[in-house]
């Protein structure tokens, strides 16, 4: 709840300052354009979803990263639809996966996922398996 109040306070402060600088008409145009962009992003979410799914299938990202990237893209699109300059700035930044990854790694203190556990790539004698079949050529009964 306190984070929402902090966001609301910052949103009002940024919006008032920017609106006083650019004027009423430019503020109205920006609000309409950002809402339009947010709606287009939500409508085209399947393209972003397919790109992230392709990266998941190629092993470039893990399943958890796939889920987080798509979640942040949707949150960014919703922030673009809502009125406010700070929300628009954050919404635009959330559309770029590199910024989302940086944000998640730095501020949320989440470990980066590896697509494969590290024990799959061990090298050494304990991982070498030799399969041997012994055939006895001596078929005499004693």
N, CA, C and O atoms as a GROMACS GRO file, in nm:
protein
  568
    1UNK      N    1   0.082  -0.119   0.000
    1UNK     CA    2   0.000   0.000   0.000
    1UNK      C    3   0.087   0.126   0.000
    1UNK      O    4   0.056   0.225  -0.067
    2UNK      N    5   0.198   0.121   0.078
    2UNK     CA    6   0.281   0.240   0.083
    2UNK      C    7   0.350   0.266  -0.050
    2UNK      O    8   0.376   0.381  -0.086
    3UNK      N    9   0.382   0.158  -0.125
    3UNK     CA   10   0.445   0.176  -0.256
    3UNK      C   11   0.347   0.240  -0.355
    3UNK      O   12   0.387   0.321  -0.438
    4UNK      N   13   0.221   0.203  -0.344
    4UNK     CA   14   0.121   0.264  -0.430
    4UNK      C   15   0.107   0.412  -0.400
    4UNK      O   16   0.095   0.494  -0.492
    5UNK      N   17   0.108   0.448  -0.273
    5UNK     CA   18   0.098   0.589  -0.236
    5UNK      C   19   0.220   0.668  -0.281
    5UNK      O   20   0.209   0.782  -0.325
    6UNK      N   21   0.338   0.605  -0.271
    6UNK     CA   22   0.460   0.670  -0.321
    6UNK      C   23   0.451   0.690  -0.472
    6UNK      O   24   0.483   0.797  -0.524
    7UNK      N   25   0.406   0.586  -0.543
    7UNK     CA   26   0.390   0.597  -0.688
    7UNK      C   27   0.288   0.707  -0.723
    7UNK      O   28   0.311   0.788  -0.812
    8UNK      N   29   0.177   0.708  -0.652
    8UNK     CA   30   0.073   0.808  -0.678
    8UNK      C   31   0.125   0.950  -0.655
    8UNK      O   32   0.097   1.040  -0.734
    9UNK      N   33   0.200   0.969  -0.548
    9UNK     CA   34   0.258   1.100  -0.521
    9UNK      C   35   0.354   1.142  -0.633
    9UNK      O   36   0.348   1.254  -0.682
   10UNK      N   37   0.444   1.050  -0.672
   10UNK     CA   38   0.539   1.080  -0.778
   10UNK      C   39   0.469   1.105  -0.912
   10UNK      O   40   0.510   1.192  -0.989
   11UNK      N   41   0.364   1.030  -0.938
   11UNK     CA   42   0.289   1.047  -1.063
   11UNK      C   43   0.227   1.186  -1.070
   11UNK      O   44   0.233   1.252  -1.174
   12UNK      N   45   0.167   1.228  -0.961
   12UNK     CA   46   0.106   1.362  -0.959
   12UNK      C   47   0.213   1.470  -0.975
   12UNK      O   48   0.194   1.565  -1.051
   13UNK      N   49   0.324   1.456  -0.905
   13UNK     CA   50   0.430   1.556  -0.912
   13UNK      C   51   0.488   1.566  -1.054
   13UNK      O   52   0.504   1.676  -1.107
   14UNK      N   53   0.518   1.452  -1.114
   14UNK     CA   54   0.574   1.452  -1.250
   14UNK      C   55   0.472   1.504  -1.350
   14UNK      O   56   0.506   1.584  -1.437
   15UNK      N   57   0.348   1.458  -1.338
   15UNK     CA   58   0.245   1.500  -1.434
   15UNK      C   59   0.218   1.650  -1.427
   15UNK      O   60   0.203   1.714  -1.531
   16UNK      N   61   0.213   1.706  -1.308
   16UNK     CA   62   0.189   1.850  -1.294
   16UNK      C   63   0.305   1.928  -1.354
   16UNK      O   64   0.283   2.026  -1.426
   17UNK      N   65   0.428   1.887  -1.323
   17UNK     CA   66   0.544   1.960  -1.375
   17UNK      C   67   0.554   1.952  -1.528
   17UNK      O   68   0.580   2.052  -1.594
   18UNK      N   69   0.534   1.832  -1.582
   18UNK     CA   70   0.545   1.817  -1.728
   18UNK      C   71   0.430   1.888  -1.798
   18UNK      O   72   0.450   1.954  -1.899
   19UNK      N   73   0.309   1.876  -1.745
   19UNK     CA   74   0.193   1.941  -1.807
   19UNK      C   75   0.206   2.093  -1.804
   19UNK      O   76   0.164   2.160  -1.898
   20UNK      N   77   0.265   2.147  -1.698
   20UNK     CA   78   0.283   2.292  -1.694
   20UNK      C   79   0.389   2.339  -1.794
   20UNK      O   80   0.385   2.453  -1.841
   21UNK      N   81   0.482   2.252  -1.827
   21UNK     CA   82   0.586   2.288  -1.923
   21UNK      C   83   0.538   2.278  -2.069
   21UNK      O   84   0.568   2.365  -2.150
   22UNK      N   85   0.463   2.171  -2.101
   22UNK     CA   86   0.426   2.149  -2.241
   22UNK      C   87   0.289   2.204  -2.278
   22UNK      O   88   0.259   2.221  -2.396
   23UNK      N   89   0.205   2.232  -2.180
   23UNK     CA   90   0.074   2.290  -2.209
   23UNK      C   91  -0.037   2.186  -2.210
   23UNK      O   92  -0.012   2.066  -2.210
   24UNK      N   93  -0.160   2.236  -2.210
   24UNK     CA   94  -0.277   2.150  -2.199
   24UNK      C   95  -0.300   2.065  -2.324
   24UNK      O   96  -0.332   1.947  -2.314
   25UNK      N   97  -0.285   2.125  -2.442
   25UNK     CA   98  -0.313   2.051  -2.565
   25UNK      C   99  -0.211   1.939  -2.587
   25UNK      O  100  -0.247   1.828  -2.626
   26UNK      N  101  -0.083   1.969  -2.563
   26UNK     CA  102   0.020   1.866  -2.580
   26UNK      C  103   0.002   1.755  -2.476
   26UNK      O  104   0.028   1.638  -2.505
   27UNK      N  105  -0.041   1.790  -2.356
   27UNK     CA  106  -0.067   1.689  -2.253
   27UNK      C  107  -0.182   1.598  -2.296
   27UNK      O  108  -0.174   1.476  -2.282
   28UNK      N  109  -0.288   1.657  -2.350
   28UNK     CA  110  -0.400   1.577  -2.397
   28UNK      C  111  -0.358   1.484  -2.510
   28UNK      O  112  -0.396   1.367  -2.511
   29UNK      N  113  -0.280   1.535  -2.605
   29UNK     CA  114  -0.234   1.453  -2.717
   29UNK      C  115  -0.145   1.339  -2.668
   29UNK      O  116  -0.156   1.227  -2.716
   30UNK      N  117  -0.058   1.368  -2.570
   30UNK     CA  118   0.029   1.264  -2.516
   30UNK      C  119  -0.052   1.156  -2.446
   30UNK      O  120  -0.022   1.037  -2.461
   31UNK      N  121  -0.152   1.193  -2.371
   31UNK     CA  122  -0.236   1.095  -2.302
   31UNK      C  123  -0.310   1.005  -2.401
   31UNK      O  124  -0.318   0.883  -2.381
   32UNK      N  125  -0.363   1.064  -2.506
   32UNK     CA  126  -0.436   0.985  -2.606
   32UNK      C  127  -0.340   0.894  -2.682
   32UNK      O  128  -0.370   0.776  -2.705
   33UNK      N  129  -0.225   0.948  -2.722
   33UNK     CA  130  -0.128   0.866  -2.797
   33UNK      C  131  -0.072   0.751  -2.713
   33UNK      O  132  -0.057   0.640  -2.763
   34UNK      N  133  -0.041   0.777  -2.587
   34UNK     CA  134   0.014   0.670  -2.503
   34UNK      C  135  -0.092   0.562  -2.477
   34UNK      O  136  -0.058   0.443  -2.472
   35UNK      N  137  -0.219   0.601  -2.461
   35UNK     CA  138  -0.325   0.502  -2.445
   35UNK      C  139  -0.341   0.421  -2.573
   35UNK      O  140  -0.362   0.300  -2.567
   36UNK      N  141  -0.331   0.486  -2.687
   36UNK     CA  142  -0.341   0.416  -2.815
   36UNK      C  143  -0.226   0.315  -2.832
   36UNK      O  144  -0.248   0.202  -2.875
   37UNK      N  145  -0.104   0.357  -2.796
   37UNK     CA  146   0.012   0.267  -2.804
   37UNK      C  147  -0.005   0.149  -2.709
   37UNK      O  148   0.027   0.036  -2.746
   38UNK      N  149  -0.056   0.174  -2.588
   38UNK     CA  150  -0.079   0.065  -2.493
   38UNK      C  151  -0.180  -0.035  -2.543
   38UNK      O  152  -0.163  -0.156  -2.525
   39UNK      N  153  -0.286   0.014  -2.605
   39UNK     CA  154  -0.388  -0.076  -2.661
   39UNK      C  155  -0.330  -0.159  -2.776
   39UNK      O  156  -0.359  -0.278  -2.788
   40UNK      N  157  -0.250  -0.096  -2.860
   40UNK     CA  158  -0.186  -0.169  -2.971
   40UNK      C  159  -0.091  -0.275  -2.917
   40UNK      O  160  -0.088  -0.387  -2.968
   41UNK      N  161  -0.015  -0.242  -2.813
   41UNK     CA  162   0.076  -0.340  -2.754
   41UNK      C  163   0.001  -0.459  -2.696
   41UNK      O  164   0.043  -0.574  -2.712
   42UNK      N  165  -0.109  -0.433  -2.629
   42UNK     CA  166  -0.188  -0.544  -2.576
   42UNK      C  167  -0.250  -0.627  -2.689
   42UNK      O  168  -0.259  -0.749  -2.678
   43UNK      N  169  -0.291  -0.562  -2.797
   43UNK     CA  170  -0.349  -0.635  -2.909
   43UNK      C  171  -0.244  -0.720  -2.979
   43UNK      O  172  -0.275  -0.829  -3.029
   44UNK      N  173  -0.120  -0.672  -2.984
   44UNK     CA  174  -0.013  -0.746  -3.051
   44UNK      C  175   0.072  -0.828  -2.953
   44UNK      O  176   0.186  -0.863  -2.983
   45UNK      N  177   0.017  -0.857  -2.838
   45UNK     CA  178   0.092  -0.932  -2.737
   45UNK      C  179   0.129  -1.071  -2.787
   45UNK      O  180   0.229  -1.128  -2.742
   46UNK      N  181   0.052  -1.125  -2.876
   46UNK     CA  182   0.082  -1.260  -2.926
   46UNK      C  183   0.214  -1.264  -3.002
   46UNK      O  184   0.281  -1.367  -3.002
   47UNK      N  185   0.252  -1.154  -3.068
   47UNK     CA  186   0.380  -1.151  -3.139
   47UNK      C  187   0.495  -1.156  -3.039
   47UNK      O  188   0.591  -1.231  -3.057
   48UNK      N  189   0.486  -1.075  -2.934
   48UNK     CA  190   0.587  -1.076  -2.829
   48UNK      C  191   0.592  -1.212  -2.761
   48UNK      O  192   0.699  -1.264  -2.730
   49UNK      N  193   0.476  -1.269  -2.740
   49UNK     CA  194   0.468  -1.401  -2.679
   49UNK      C  195   0.536  -1.506  -2.766
   49UNK      O  196   0.606  -1.593  -2.714
   50UNK      N  197   0.517  -1.499  -2.895
   50UNK     CA  198   0.580  -1.596  -2.986
   50UNK      C  199   0.732  -1.576  -2.990
   50UNK      O  200   0.806  -1.675  -2.998
   51UNK      N  201   0.780  -1.452  -2.986
   51UNK     CA  202   0.924  -1.428  -2.984
   51UNK      C  203   0.987  -1.484  -2.856
   51UNK      O  204   1.092  -1.547  -2.861
   52UNK      N  205   0.922  -1.462  -2.744
   52UNK     CA  206   0.974  -1.515  -2.618
   52UNK      C  207   0.965  -1.667  -2.614
   52UNK      O  208   1.052  -1.733  -2.557
   53UNK      N  209   0.860  -1.724  -2.673
   53UNK     CA  210   0.847  -1.869  -2.680
   53UNK      C  211   0.956  -1.929  -2.766
   53UNK      O  212   1.009  -2.036  -2.735
   54UNK      N  213   0.990  -1.862  -2.875
   54UNK     CA  214   1.100  -1.908  -2.960
   54UNK      C  215   1.232  -1.906  -2.885
   54UNK      O  216   1.312  -2.000  -2.896
   55UNK      N  217   1.257  -1.800  -2.809
   55UNK     CA  218   1.379  -1.791  -2.728
   55UNK      C  219   1.381  -1.900  -2.622
   55UNK      O  220   1.487  -1.954  -2.590
   56UNK      N  221   1.265  -1.932  -2.566
   56UNK     CA  222   1.256  -2.038  -2.466
   56UNK      C  223   1.288  -2.173  -2.528
   56UNK      O  224   1.360  -2.254  -2.469
   57UNK      N  225   1.234  -2.199  -2.646
   57UNK     CA  226   1.257  -2.327  -2.712
   57UNK      C  227   1.402  -2.344  -2.757
   57UNK      O  228   1.451  -2.456  -2.766
   58UNK      N  229   1.470  -2.234  -2.787
   58UNK     CA  230   1.611  -2.241  -2.828
   58UNK      C  231   1.704  -2.243  -2.708
   58UNK      O  232   1.826  -2.251  -2.725
   59UNK      N  233   1.650  -2.235  -2.588
   59UNK     CA  234   1.732  -2.241  -2.468
   59UNK      C  235   1.799  -2.110  -2.431
   59UNK      O  236   1.889  -2.109  -2.347
   60UNK      N  237   1.757  -2.000  -2.492
   60UNK     CA  238   1.818  -1.870  -2.462
   60UNK      C  239   1.769  -1.814  -2.329
   60UNK      O  240   1.842  -1.741  -2.262
   61UNK      N  241   1.646  -1.848  -2.291
   61UNK     CA  242   1.592  -1.803  -2.162
   61UNK      C  243   1.528  -1.922  -2.093
   61UNK      O  244   1.493  -2.021  -2.157
   62UNK      N  245   1.514  -1.912  -1.962
   62UNK     CA  246   1.451  -2.019  -1.886
   62UNK      C  247   1.299  -1.998  -1.881
   62UNK      O  248   1.248  -1.895  -1.927
   63UNK      N  249   1.231  -2.095  -1.827
   63UNK     CA  250   1.085  -2.085  -1.816
   63UNK      C  251   1.044  -1.970  -1.725
   63UNK      O  252   0.946  -1.900  -1.753
   64UNK      N  253   1.117  -1.951  -1.617
   64UNK     CA  254   1.084  -1.841  -1.526
   64UNK      C  255   1.109  -1.706  -1.592
   64UNK      O  256   1.031  -1.613  -1.574
   65UNK      N  257   1.217  -1.695  -1.669
   65UNK     CA  258   1.244  -1.570  -1.741
   65UNK      C  259   1.135  -1.544  -1.845
   65UNK      O  260   1.094  -1.430  -1.865
   66UNK      N  261   1.088  -1.650  -1.910
   66UNK     CA  262   0.981  -1.638  -2.009
   66UNK      C  263   0.855  -1.580  -1.944
   66UNK      O  264   0.792  -1.490  -2.000
   67UNK      N  265   0.821  -1.631  -1.827
   67UNK     CA  266   0.702  -1.582  -1.758
   67UNK      C  267   0.719  -1.437  -1.714
   67UNK      O  268   0.626  -1.358  -1.726
   68UNK      N  269   0.838  -1.403  -1.663
   68UNK     CA  270   0.861  -1.267  -1.615
   68UNK      C  271   0.860  -1.166  -1.730
   68UNK      O  272   0.804  -1.057  -1.716
   69UNK      N  273   0.922  -1.202  -1.843
   69UNK     CA  274   0.927  -1.109  -1.956
   69UNK      C  275   0.787  -1.077  -2.007
   69UNK      O  276   0.757  -0.962  -2.038
   70UNK      N  277   0.703  -1.179  -2.016
   70UNK     CA  278   0.568  -1.155  -2.065
   70UNK      C  279   0.485  -1.077  -1.964
   70UNK      O  280   0.403  -0.994  -2.002
   71UNK      N  281   0.505  -1.102  -1.837
   71UNK     CA  282   0.432  -1.029  -1.734
   71UNK      C  283   0.468  -0.881  -1.737
   71UNK      O  284   0.379  -0.796  -1.731
   72UNK      N  285   0.598  -0.850  -1.747
   72UNK     CA  286   0.640  -0.710  -1.747
   72UNK      C  287   0.594  -0.637  -1.873
   72UNK      O  288   0.566  -0.517  -1.868
   73UNK      N  289   0.585  -0.707  -1.984
   73UNK     CA  290   0.535  -0.645  -2.107
   73UNK      C  291   0.388  -0.606  -2.092
   73UNK      O  292   0.348  -0.498  -2.136
   74UNK      N  293   0.310  -0.693  -2.031
   74UNK     CA  294   0.168  -0.663  -2.009
   74UNK      C  295   0.153  -0.548  -1.910
   74UNK      O  296   0.070  -0.458  -1.931
   75UNK      N  297   0.231  -0.549  -1.803
   75UNK     CA  298   0.225  -0.440  -1.704
   75UNK      C  299   0.263  -0.307  -1.770
   75UNK      O  300   0.200  -0.205  -1.744
   76UNK      N  301   0.365  -0.309  -1.856
   76UNK     CA  302   0.405  -0.187  -1.926
   76UNK      C  303   0.296  -0.136  -2.018
   76UNK      O  304   0.274  -0.015  -2.026
   77UNK      N  305   0.228  -0.225  -2.088
   77UNK     CA  306   0.119  -0.183  -2.176
   77UNK      C  307   0.003  -0.123  -2.096
   77UNK      O  308  -0.058  -0.025  -2.139
   78UNK      N  309  -0.026  -0.181  -1.980
   78UNK     CA  310  -0.134  -0.127  -1.898
   78UNK      C  311  -0.095   0.011  -1.843
   78UNK      O  312  -0.180   0.100  -1.836
   79UNK      N  313   0.032   0.028  -1.805
   79UNK     CA  314   0.077   0.160  -1.758
   79UNK      C  315   0.068   0.264  -1.868
   79UNK      O  316   0.043   0.382  -1.840
   80UNK      N  317   0.089   0.224  -1.992
   80UNK     CA  318   0.075   0.318  -2.103
   80UNK      C  319  -0.071   0.359  -2.123
   80UNK      O  320  -0.098   0.473  -2.163
   81UNK      N  321  -0.163   0.270  -2.096
   81UNK     CA  322  -0.305   0.302  -2.112
   81UNK      C  323  -0.352   0.398  -2.003
   81UNK      O  324  -0.431   0.488  -2.030
   82UNK      N  325  -0.304   0.380  -1.882
   82UNK     CA  326  -0.344   0.467  -1.772
   82UNK      C  327  -0.285   0.607  -1.791
   82UNK      O  328  -0.173   0.620  -1.841
   83UNK      N  329  -0.358   0.711  -1.754
   83UNK     CA  330  -0.306   0.847  -1.773
   83UNK      C  331  -0.196   0.879  -1.672
   83UNK      O  332  -0.201   0.838  -1.556
   84UNK      N  333  -0.097   0.952  -1.719
   84UNK     CA  334   0.012   0.997  -1.633
   84UNK      C  335   0.146   0.984  -1.704
   84UNK      O  336   0.169   0.889  -1.779
   85UNK      N  337   0.233   1.079  -1.680
   85UNK     CA  338   0.362   1.081  -1.748
   85UNK      C  339   0.459   0.979  -1.690
   85UNK      O  340   0.531   0.913  -1.765
   86UNK      N  341   0.464   0.967  -1.558
   86UNK     CA  342   0.554   0.871  -1.496
   86UNK      C  343   0.517   0.728  -1.536
   86UNK      O  344   0.605   0.647  -1.565
   87UNK      N  345   0.388   0.697  -1.537
   87UNK     CA  346   0.343   0.565  -1.580
   87UNK      C  347   0.378   0.538  -1.726
   87UNK      O  348   0.411   0.425  -1.762
   88UNK      N  349   0.371   0.642  -1.809
   88UNK     CA  350   0.408   0.626  -1.950
   88UNK      C  351   0.557   0.598  -1.965
   88UNK      O  352   0.597   0.514  -2.046
   89UNK      N  353   0.638   0.667  -1.888
   89UNK     CA  354   0.783   0.645  -1.896
   89UNK      C  355   0.817   0.504  -1.850
   89UNK      O  356   0.894   0.434  -1.915
   90UNK      N  357   0.760   0.462  -1.737
   90UNK     CA  358   0.786   0.327  -1.687
   90UNK      C  359   0.730   0.222  -1.784
   90UNK      O  360   0.794   0.120  -1.808
   91UNK      N  361   0.611   0.248  -1.839
   91UNK     CA  362   0.552   0.155  -1.935
   91UNK      C  363   0.637   0.137  -2.060
   91UNK      O  364   0.650   0.026  -2.111
   92UNK      N  365   0.695   0.246  -2.109
   92UNK     CA  366   0.784   0.235  -2.225
   92UNK      C  367   0.911   0.158  -2.191
   92UNK      O  368   0.957   0.077  -2.271
   93UNK      N  369   0.968   0.183  -2.073
   93UNK     CA  370   1.089   0.112  -2.033
   93UNK      C  371   1.064  -0.038  -2.015
   93UNK      O  372   1.152  -0.119  -2.042
   94UNK      N  373   0.945  -0.074  -1.968
   94UNK     CA  374   0.914  -0.215  -1.948
   94UNK      C  375   0.895  -0.291  -2.079
   94UNK      O  376   0.889  -0.414  -2.078
   95UNK      N  377   0.886  -0.221  -2.190
   95UNK     CA  378   0.872  -0.288  -2.319
   95UNK      C  379   1.004  -0.344  -2.370
   95UNK      O  380   1.006  -0.425  -2.463
   96UNK      N  381   1.114  -0.303  -2.311
   96UNK     CA  382   1.246  -0.350  -2.354
   96UNK      C  383   1.294  -0.456  -2.256
   96UNK      O  384   1.310  -0.428  -2.137
   97UNK      N  385   1.319  -0.576  -2.305
   97UNK     CA  386   1.352  -0.688  -2.216
   97UNK      C  387   1.485  -0.669  -2.145
   97UNK      O  388   1.503  -0.720  -2.035
   98UNK      N  389   1.580  -0.597  -2.206
   98UNK     CA  390   1.708  -0.577  -2.139
   98UNK      C  391   1.691  -0.488  -2.016
   98UNK      O  392   1.758  -0.510  -1.914
   99UNK      N  393   1.604  -0.389  -2.023
   99UNK     CA  394   1.580  -0.302  -1.908
   99UNK      C  395   1.505  -0.378  -1.799
   99UNK      O  396   1.531  -0.359  -1.680
  100UNK      N  397   1.412  -0.464  -1.839
  100UNK     CA  398   1.338  -0.546  -1.742
  100UNK      C  399   1.434  -0.640  -1.671
  100UNK      O  400   1.427  -0.655  -1.549
  101UNK      N  401   1.524  -0.703  -1.746
  101UNK     CA  402   1.620  -0.795  -1.687
  101UNK      C  403   1.711  -0.720  -1.588
  101UNK      O  404   1.740  -0.772  -1.480
  102UNK      N  405   1.756  -0.602  -1.626
  102UNK     CA  406   1.839  -0.521  -1.537
  102UNK      C  407   1.762  -0.483  -1.411
  102UNK      O  408   1.816  -0.491  -1.301
  103UNK      N  409   1.638  -0.442  -1.428
  103UNK     CA  410   1.555  -0.404  -1.313
  103UNK      C  411   1.534  -0.521  -1.219
  103UNK      O  412   1.549  -0.506  -1.097
  104UNK      N  413   1.501  -0.636  -1.272
  104UNK     CA  414   1.475  -0.753  -1.189
  104UNK      C  415   1.602  -0.797  -1.118
  104UNK      O  416   1.597  -0.833  -1.000
  105UNK      N  417   1.716  -0.796  -1.188
  105UNK     CA  418   1.841  -0.841  -1.127
  105UNK      C  419   1.890  -0.745  -1.019
  105UNK      O  420   1.938  -0.788  -0.914
  106UNK      N  421   1.880  -0.614  -1.044
  106UNK     CA  422   1.936  -0.516  -0.951
  106UNK      C  423   1.845  -0.484  -0.833
  106UNK      O  424   1.890  -0.480  -0.719
  107UNK      N  425   1.717  -0.461  -0.860
  107UNK     CA  426   1.630  -0.411  -0.755
  107UNK      C  427   1.551  -0.520  -0.683
  107UNK      O  428   1.521  -0.507  -0.564
  108UNK      N  429   1.519  -0.626  -0.752
  108UNK     CA  430   1.442  -0.732  -0.688
  108UNK      C  431   1.531  -0.844  -0.635
  108UNK      O  432   1.482  -0.937  -0.570
  109UNK      N  433   1.660  -0.837  -0.661
  109UNK     CA  434   1.760  -0.932  -0.612
  109UNK      C  435   1.723  -1.076  -0.647
  109UNK      O  436   1.724  -1.164  -0.561
  110UNK      N  437   1.691  -1.099  -0.773
  110UNK     CA  438   1.657  -1.232  -0.821
  110UNK      C  439   1.778  -1.289  -0.892
  110UNK      O  440   1.841  -1.222  -0.974
  111UNK      N  441   1.810  -1.415  -0.859
  111UNK     CA  442   1.922  -1.480  -0.926
  111UNK      C  443   1.885  -1.506  -1.071
  111UNK      O  444   1.770  -1.535  -1.103
  112UNK      N  445   1.984  -1.497  -1.159
  112UNK     CA  446   1.960  -1.524  -1.300
  112UNK      C  447   1.945  -1.674  -1.319
  112UNK      O  448   2.023  -1.752  -1.265
  113UNK      N  449   1.846  -1.712  -1.395
  113UNK     CA  450   1.819  -1.853  -1.418
  113UNK      C  451   1.909  -1.907  -1.526
  113UNK      O  452   1.938  -1.839  -1.625
  114UNK      N  453   1.953  -2.031  -1.507
  114UNK     CA  454   2.027  -2.099  -1.612
  114UNK      C  455   1.935  -2.202  -1.674
  114UNK      O  456   1.862  -2.269  -1.601
  115UNK      N  457   1.936  -2.216  -1.805
  115UNK     CA  458   1.843  -2.309  -1.867
  115UNK      C  459   1.872  -2.454  -1.832
  115UNK      O  460   1.781  -2.537  -1.836
  116UNK      N  461   1.997  -2.487  -1.800
  116UNK     CA  462   2.034  -2.624  -1.768
  116UNK      C  463   2.107  -2.626  -1.635
  116UNK      O  464   2.185  -2.535  -1.607
  117UNK      N  465   2.084  -2.727  -1.553
  117UNK     CA  466   2.160  -2.735  -1.428
  117UNK      C  467   2.309  -2.754  -1.459
  117UNK      O  468   2.344  -2.815  -1.560
  118UNK      N  469   2.397  -2.701  -1.374
  118UNK     CA  470   2.539  -2.705  -1.404
  118UNK      C  471   2.598  -2.845  -1.404
  118UNK      O  472   2.705  -2.865  -1.461
  119UNK      N  473   2.533  -2.944  -1.342
  119UNK     CA  474   2.592  -3.076  -1.339
  119UNK      C  475   2.585  -3.147  -1.474
  119UNK      O  476   2.645  -3.254  -1.489
  120UNK      N  477   2.515  -3.093  -1.570
  120UNK     CA  478   2.510  -3.155  -1.703
  120UNK      C  479   2.640  -3.136  -1.780
  120UNK      O  480   2.666  -3.208  -1.876
  121UNK      N  481   2.721  -3.041  -1.739
  121UNK     CA  482   2.840  -3.008  -1.816
  121UNK      C  483   2.969  -3.041  -1.742
  121UNK      O  484   3.074  -2.988  -1.777
  122UNK      N  485   2.963  -3.128  -1.642
  122UNK     CA  486   3.084  -3.166  -1.570
  122UNK      C  487   3.174  -3.249  -1.660
  122UNK      O  488   3.128  -3.327  -1.743
  123UNK      N  489   3.302  -3.231  -1.640
  123UNK     CA  490   3.398  -3.313  -1.712
  123UNK      C  491   3.492  -3.375  -1.611
  123UNK      O  492   3.537  -3.308  -1.518
  124UNK      N  493   3.519  -3.499  -1.628
  124UNK     CA  494   3.608  -3.568  -1.535
  124UNK      C  495   3.587  -3.717  -1.544
  124UNK      O  496   3.500  -3.765  -1.616
  125UNK      N  497   3.669  -3.790  -1.469
  125UNK     CA  498   3.665  -3.936  -1.477
  125UNK      C  499   3.537  -3.993  -1.419
  125UNK      O  500   3.492  -4.098  -1.465
  126UNK      N  501   3.476  -3.928  -1.320
  126UNK     CA  502   3.357  -3.985  -1.259
  126UNK      C  503   3.235  -3.981  -1.352
  126UNK      O  504   3.137  -4.051  -1.328
  127UNK      N  505   3.242  -3.899  -1.457
  127UNK     CA  506   3.130  -3.892  -1.550
  127UNK      C  507   3.145  -3.984  -1.670
  127UNK      O  508   3.050  -4.000  -1.747
  128UNK      N  509   3.262  -4.044  -1.687
  128UNK     CA  510   3.282  -4.132  -1.801
  128UNK      C  511   3.222  -4.269  -1.770
  128UNK      O  512   3.256  -4.331  -1.669
  129UNK      N  513   3.136  -4.316  -1.856
  129UNK     CA  514   3.072  -4.445  -1.839
  129UNK      C  515   3.110  -4.531  -1.958
  129UNK      O  516   3.093  -4.492  -2.074
  130UNK      N  517   3.162  -4.647  -1.929
  130UNK     CA  518   3.200  -4.740  -2.035
  130UNK      C  519   3.107  -4.860  -2.025
  130UNK      O  520   3.104  -4.930  -1.923
  131UNK      N  521   3.034  -4.884  -2.130
  131UNK     CA  522   2.942  -4.995  -2.135
  131UNK      C  523   3.012  -5.111  -2.206
  131UNK      O  524   3.055  -5.098  -2.320
  132UNK      N  525   3.023  -5.224  -2.136
  132UNK     CA  526   3.096  -5.338  -2.191
  132UNK      C  527   3.006  -5.460  -2.186
  132UNK      O  528   2.936  -5.484  -2.089
  133UNK      N  529   3.010  -5.536  -2.295
  133UNK     CA  530   2.940  -5.663  -2.300
  133UNK      C  531   3.044  -5.772  -2.318
  133UNK      O  532   3.121  -5.769  -2.414
  134UNK      N  533   3.045  -5.868  -2.228
  134UNK     CA  534   3.144  -5.975  -2.232
  134UNK      C  535   3.078  -6.098  -2.293
  134UNK      O  536   2.975  -6.146  -2.245
  135UNK      N  537   3.140  -6.148  -2.400
  135UNK     CA  538   3.089  -6.267  -2.468
  135UNK      C  539   3.194  -6.377  -2.452
  135UNK      O  540   3.310  -6.361  -2.486
  136UNK      N  541   3.149  -6.487  -2.399
  136UNK     CA  542   3.239  -6.600  -2.378
  136UNK      C  543   3.238  -6.688  -2.501
  136UNK      O  544   3.134  -6.742  -2.538
  137UNK      N  545   3.353  -6.702  -2.566
  137UNK     CA  546   3.363  -6.787  -2.686
  137UNK      C  547   3.381  -6.935  -2.651
  137UNK      O  548   3.371  -7.020  -2.739
  138UNK      N  549   3.405  -6.965  -2.531
  138UNK     CA  550   3.429  -7.102  -2.487
  138UNK      C  551   3.296  -7.164  -2.442
  138UNK      O  552   3.250  -7.140  -2.331
  139UNK      N  553   3.236  -7.243  -2.530
  139UNK     CA  554   3.103  -7.302  -2.504
  139UNK      C  555   3.113  -7.449  -2.458
  139UNK      O  556   3.014  -7.521  -2.464
  140UNK      N  557   3.229  -7.493  -2.415
  140UNK     CA  558   3.246  -7.633  -2.371
  140UNK      C  559   3.192  -7.653  -2.230
  140UNK      O  560   3.206  -7.566  -2.143
  141UNK      N  561   3.133  -7.765  -2.211
  141UNK     CA  562   3.084  -7.802  -2.078
  141UNK      C  563   3.192  -7.885  -2.012
  141UNK      O  564   3.242  -7.979  -2.073
  142UNK      N  565   3.230  -7.855  -1.892
  142UNK     CA  566   3.335  -7.929  -1.823
  142UNK      C  567   3.277  -8.024  -1.725
  142UNK      O  568   3.351  -8.095  -1.657
   0.00000   0.00000   0.00000
